[in-house]
Every structure is written in C-alpha cells, then in structure tokens.
Amino acid sequence: MEPLFQLQNVHKVYPMGDERIIALDNISLDFFRGKIYCLLGTSGSGKSTLLNLIAGLEKPTSGTILFRGKPLEKLTEAQLAIYRQRYVGFVFQSYNLLPTLTAIENVTLPLIFRKVPKKIRNLKAKEMLDAVGLANRGKHKPSELSGGQQQRVSIARAFVNNPEVIFADEPTGNLDTKTTIEMMDLITGIAREHNQTLLIVTHDLEIADYADQIVKIKDGNIDEIKERL
C-alpha cells in the first residue's frame, strides 16, 4: 500500500533575529490511509509545526512532503487552498466556530467553499449534527452551547466534507475528562467507520492511547515510534 503522506528529510527553521530556531530536524515519516496517528510531545517539541506542514499551512525549509506522491511544498497558495478544501478536515482546541452563525451554518462552511448547493449542504450539515448527537441544536449559536457541544459542532464541520484526512490539534484541551472521552470516541469512531486518516496532536498520554501509531516528538526530532496492537 502506498502511503497517503510521505515526509522525506523535512526541516523547519524559523529565523529569530540573529538566531535560527530549529523547529523540526530531518523528519522522515509515512502516514497511511485509514490509520489513526498521534503526534505526542510537550509544548515546543515541534508537533504542531509538523501538523501545520502536513496540512499545507506552512512550507518546510527543506525536504519534501508528498501527498499521493505529489509534493505539497511546490503547490501555490491557491492550489494549497484547494487541497485543504477537498481533502482535509480540522478539529481545533478552541473550536474556531463563527459566533454569529448557527450550528448548521458553521457546519456548512466547508461545503460553501466547495460551492455545494444550499439545499444539499444544509441536508448534509443536519445529518452530521445528528451523527454527533446535536440534532436539536442546529439553530443555536456557539454562545448558546456548552464547550462539549461546541466541539461536537467543530467535529461535524470537520467531517461534513468526507475528507481523506482529519487534523486534530489538541482537540480536547478545553474539555473535562468525561467530555474528553466522549469526543475522542466520537472522532475516532467516525474516522474508522469511513476509513479516514486521523492525525492527532497532543501532550496527553491518555489521548495517545486512541492511536494505532504514536510518534513521540522531542526537540524537533522523532524520539520514538510506537505501534499499538
């Protein structure tokens, strides 16, 4: 099976005045379709930088990141935007919902960017809200929802486009333990049901236990790769 993503000798360096901060140092990794991965590390380890590179939000200083055999770093900003619209879903720690929009309207945003007709995108949004247990909250705005409910809306938005890969950056960082378990069961359950690749960034070992493979990042390097049976 060909990897969905191939990272080859990836470096990321940030200039800070006269200094050069090495965020990632010679990272080589493969990610396969349908598997759940955890990028595990402390704050400043480079895990979120790695996620941003794979998501096409930043470009590596050197090295290459292949998606389906094509180098992401050679794409234009317009091409990267299309890549994210077609193939990628995001779940954020801070939910990133638009406060003036209802739950349904927030969920439809990825479909609007893909120019899906309004009737179809509203139907898909309602189906996803039902799937995450919010069938009766579609007309509520974020301020009228609990933190757990807001994250459910965020999850519905990430999956509504049926993306090949979902990036989850500290997706439960603002949630209590009970809600964290509910959210992780939900995210991983949907991803496995649809054979989607899920990349989770976290510092939490309990979150890491949901992954098929744990990639421990330390000081911009791969410290350990652990396969879970």
XYZ file of C-alpha atoms in Angstrom:
229
model
C 0.000 0.000 0.000
C 1.297 3.445 -0.941
C 1.440 5.983 1.894
C -1.080 8.819 1.816
C 1.684 11.127 3.088
C 5.450 10.697 2.817
C 7.749 13.070 4.690
C 11.343 12.961 3.482
C 14.129 14.743 5.410
C 11.844 17.585 6.484
C 13.448 20.573 8.205
C 11.673 23.662 9.514
C 13.749 26.617 10.706
C 12.418 29.939 11.995
C 14.732 32.982 11.936
C 14.570 34.956 15.203
C 16.796 37.998 14.831
C 20.334 36.681 14.519
C 19.281 33.231 15.722
C 17.794 30.258 13.878
C 15.220 28.212 15.780
C 15.123 24.618 14.535
C 11.527 23.502 14.960
C 11.912 20.235 13.010
C 15.177 18.483 12.261
C 15.314 15.888 9.467
C 11.907 14.247 9.904
C 11.049 11.251 7.711
C 7.660 9.575 8.214
C 4.923 7.765 6.331
C 1.191 8.045 7.061
C -1.262 5.527 5.593
C -4.948 5.840 4.753
C -7.378 4.654 7.397
C -4.962 4.739 10.336
C -5.077 6.900 13.450
C -1.832 8.619 14.385
C -0.825 10.592 17.431
C 1.948 13.194 17.358
C 2.881 13.245 21.029
C 5.130 15.766 22.720
C 5.445 18.615 25.181
C 4.843 22.259 24.319
C 7.541 23.460 21.915
C 8.518 19.960 20.790
C 7.586 20.657 17.155
C 4.435 18.524 16.948
C 2.085 21.357 15.931
C 4.629 22.634 13.404
C 4.705 19.168 11.868
C 0.909 19.126 11.667
C 0.866 22.572 10.037
C 3.340 21.415 7.385
C 1.306 18.325 6.500
C -1.852 20.441 6.401
C -0.225 22.836 3.940
C -0.474 25.781 6.338
C 3.311 26.219 6.290
C 6.094 25.072 3.991
C 9.241 23.223 5.061
C 12.594 24.992 4.994
C 13.946 21.916 3.212
C 12.862 18.369 2.471
C 9.629 17.252 0.847
C 6.110 16.303 1.910
C 4.315 14.107 -0.595
C 0.538 13.751 -0.662
C -0.491 10.930 -3.000
C 3.005 11.199 -4.446
C 2.802 14.940 -5.165
C 4.989 17.462 -3.262
C 2.873 19.867 -1.194
C 5.682 22.404 -0.891
C 5.605 23.013 -4.650
C 1.933 23.947 -4.708
C 0.847 27.565 -4.991
C -1.291 29.143 -2.250
C -4.342 28.730 -4.484
C -3.546 25.038 -5.034
C -2.985 24.538 -1.290
C -6.378 26.092 -0.597
C -7.972 23.572 -2.970
C -6.032 20.753 -1.269
C -7.430 21.762 2.133
C -10.966 22.209 0.767
C -11.087 18.818 -0.940
C -9.057 16.506 1.242
C -8.698 17.945 4.748
C -10.812 18.497 7.858
C -9.688 20.335 11.010
C -10.656 19.975 14.678
C -9.181 22.689 16.916
C -8.742 23.034 20.667
C -10.569 26.383 20.638
C -13.387 25.104 18.358
C -12.960 28.064 15.912
C -16.689 28.466 15.360
C -18.013 31.723 13.936
C -20.043 33.308 16.774
C -22.623 34.979 14.522
C -23.558 31.731 12.755
C -25.819 28.908 13.954
C -24.515 25.377 14.384
C -25.882 24.356 10.981
C -24.335 27.407 9.312
C -20.931 26.680 10.910
C -21.051 23.070 9.725
C -21.917 24.081 6.153
C -18.853 26.340 5.747
C -16.582 23.721 4.073
C -19.409 22.931 1.647
C -19.916 26.612 0.795
C -16.247 26.834 -0.196
C -16.807 23.855 -2.478
C -19.866 25.575 -3.966
C -22.276 22.828 -2.924
C -25.898 23.977 -3.446
C -27.575 25.339 -0.306
C -30.259 22.643 -0.081
C -27.690 19.832 -0.252
C -25.235 21.428 2.182
C -27.978 22.076 4.748
C -29.081 18.449 4.460
C -25.511 17.204 4.924
C -25.000 19.548 7.888
C -28.172 18.271 9.573
C -27.040 14.669 9.016
C -23.643 15.390 10.596
C -25.165 17.224 13.570
C -27.421 14.210 14.074
C -24.364 11.918 13.896
C -22.621 13.892 16.667
C -25.734 14.000 18.858
C -26.855 17.577 18.184
C -29.924 17.073 16.009
C -31.918 19.525 18.162
C -29.213 22.210 18.381
C -28.891 23.200 14.726
C -30.326 26.693 15.153
C -28.284 27.516 18.256
C -25.296 29.858 18.094
C -21.987 28.959 19.833
C -22.771 31.190 22.835
C -25.865 29.066 23.463
C -23.884 25.804 23.522
C -21.636 24.192 26.137
C -17.949 23.598 25.426
C -18.616 19.955 24.646
C -21.454 20.862 22.299
C -19.296 23.446 20.526
C -16.636 20.812 19.973
C -19.284 18.464 18.569
C -20.206 21.187 16.059
C -16.489 21.543 15.230
C -16.257 17.779 14.680
C -19.346 17.812 12.441
C -17.777 20.615 10.400
C -14.506 18.690 10.051
C -16.242 15.548 8.768
C -19.100 17.042 6.702
C -16.992 17.096 3.539
C -15.957 13.437 3.987
C -12.248 14.384 3.838
C -9.489 11.838 3.391
C -7.583 13.168 6.393
C -8.567 14.941 9.611
C -6.100 17.006 11.613
C -6.967 17.373 15.304
C -4.736 19.810 17.219
C -5.218 19.301 20.989
C -8.922 18.638 20.275
C -9.871 18.074 23.922
C -7.589 20.621 25.592
C -10.509 22.748 26.848
C -12.749 19.861 27.948
C -13.251 17.932 31.179
C -12.340 14.249 31.468
C -15.817 12.846 30.787
C -16.354 15.070 27.740
C -12.819 14.303 26.517
C -13.613 10.587 26.409
C -16.892 11.283 24.575
C -15.156 13.482 21.984
C -12.300 11.046 21.359
C -14.713 8.129 20.992
C -16.698 10.240 18.534
C -13.753 11.441 16.420
C -12.025 8.065 16.203
C -15.316 6.235 15.647
C -16.284 8.364 12.638
C -12.764 8.152 11.179
C -12.660 4.360 11.462
C -16.178 3.983 10.047
C -15.215 5.912 6.919
C -11.605 4.643 6.618
C -10.214 8.138 7.087
C -6.733 9.055 8.229
C -6.689 10.898 11.556
C -3.671 12.821 12.870
C -3.991 13.931 16.492
C -1.572 16.350 18.148
C -1.483 16.108 21.944
C 0.682 16.099 25.052
C -1.765 13.746 26.809
C -0.812 10.066 27.067
C -4.446 9.051 27.550
C -5.373 10.669 24.227
C -2.410 8.924 22.601
C -3.912 5.563 23.577
C -6.583 6.035 20.898
C -3.977 5.909 18.105
C -2.763 2.987 16.006
C 0.682 4.575 15.970
C 2.224 7.048 18.411
C 5.006 9.287 17.098
C 6.806 10.906 20.021
C 8.390 14.243 19.074
C 11.141 15.776 21.205
C 13.155 18.907 20.373
C 12.151 18.728 16.713
C 13.179 15.096 16.314
C 11.388 11.743 16.306
C 12.185 10.332 19.729
C 10.195 7.114 19.399
C 7.576 5.445 17.185
C 5.249 3.037 18.934
C 2.793 0.743 17.164
C -0.281 -0.191 19.136
C -1.996 -3.545 18.572
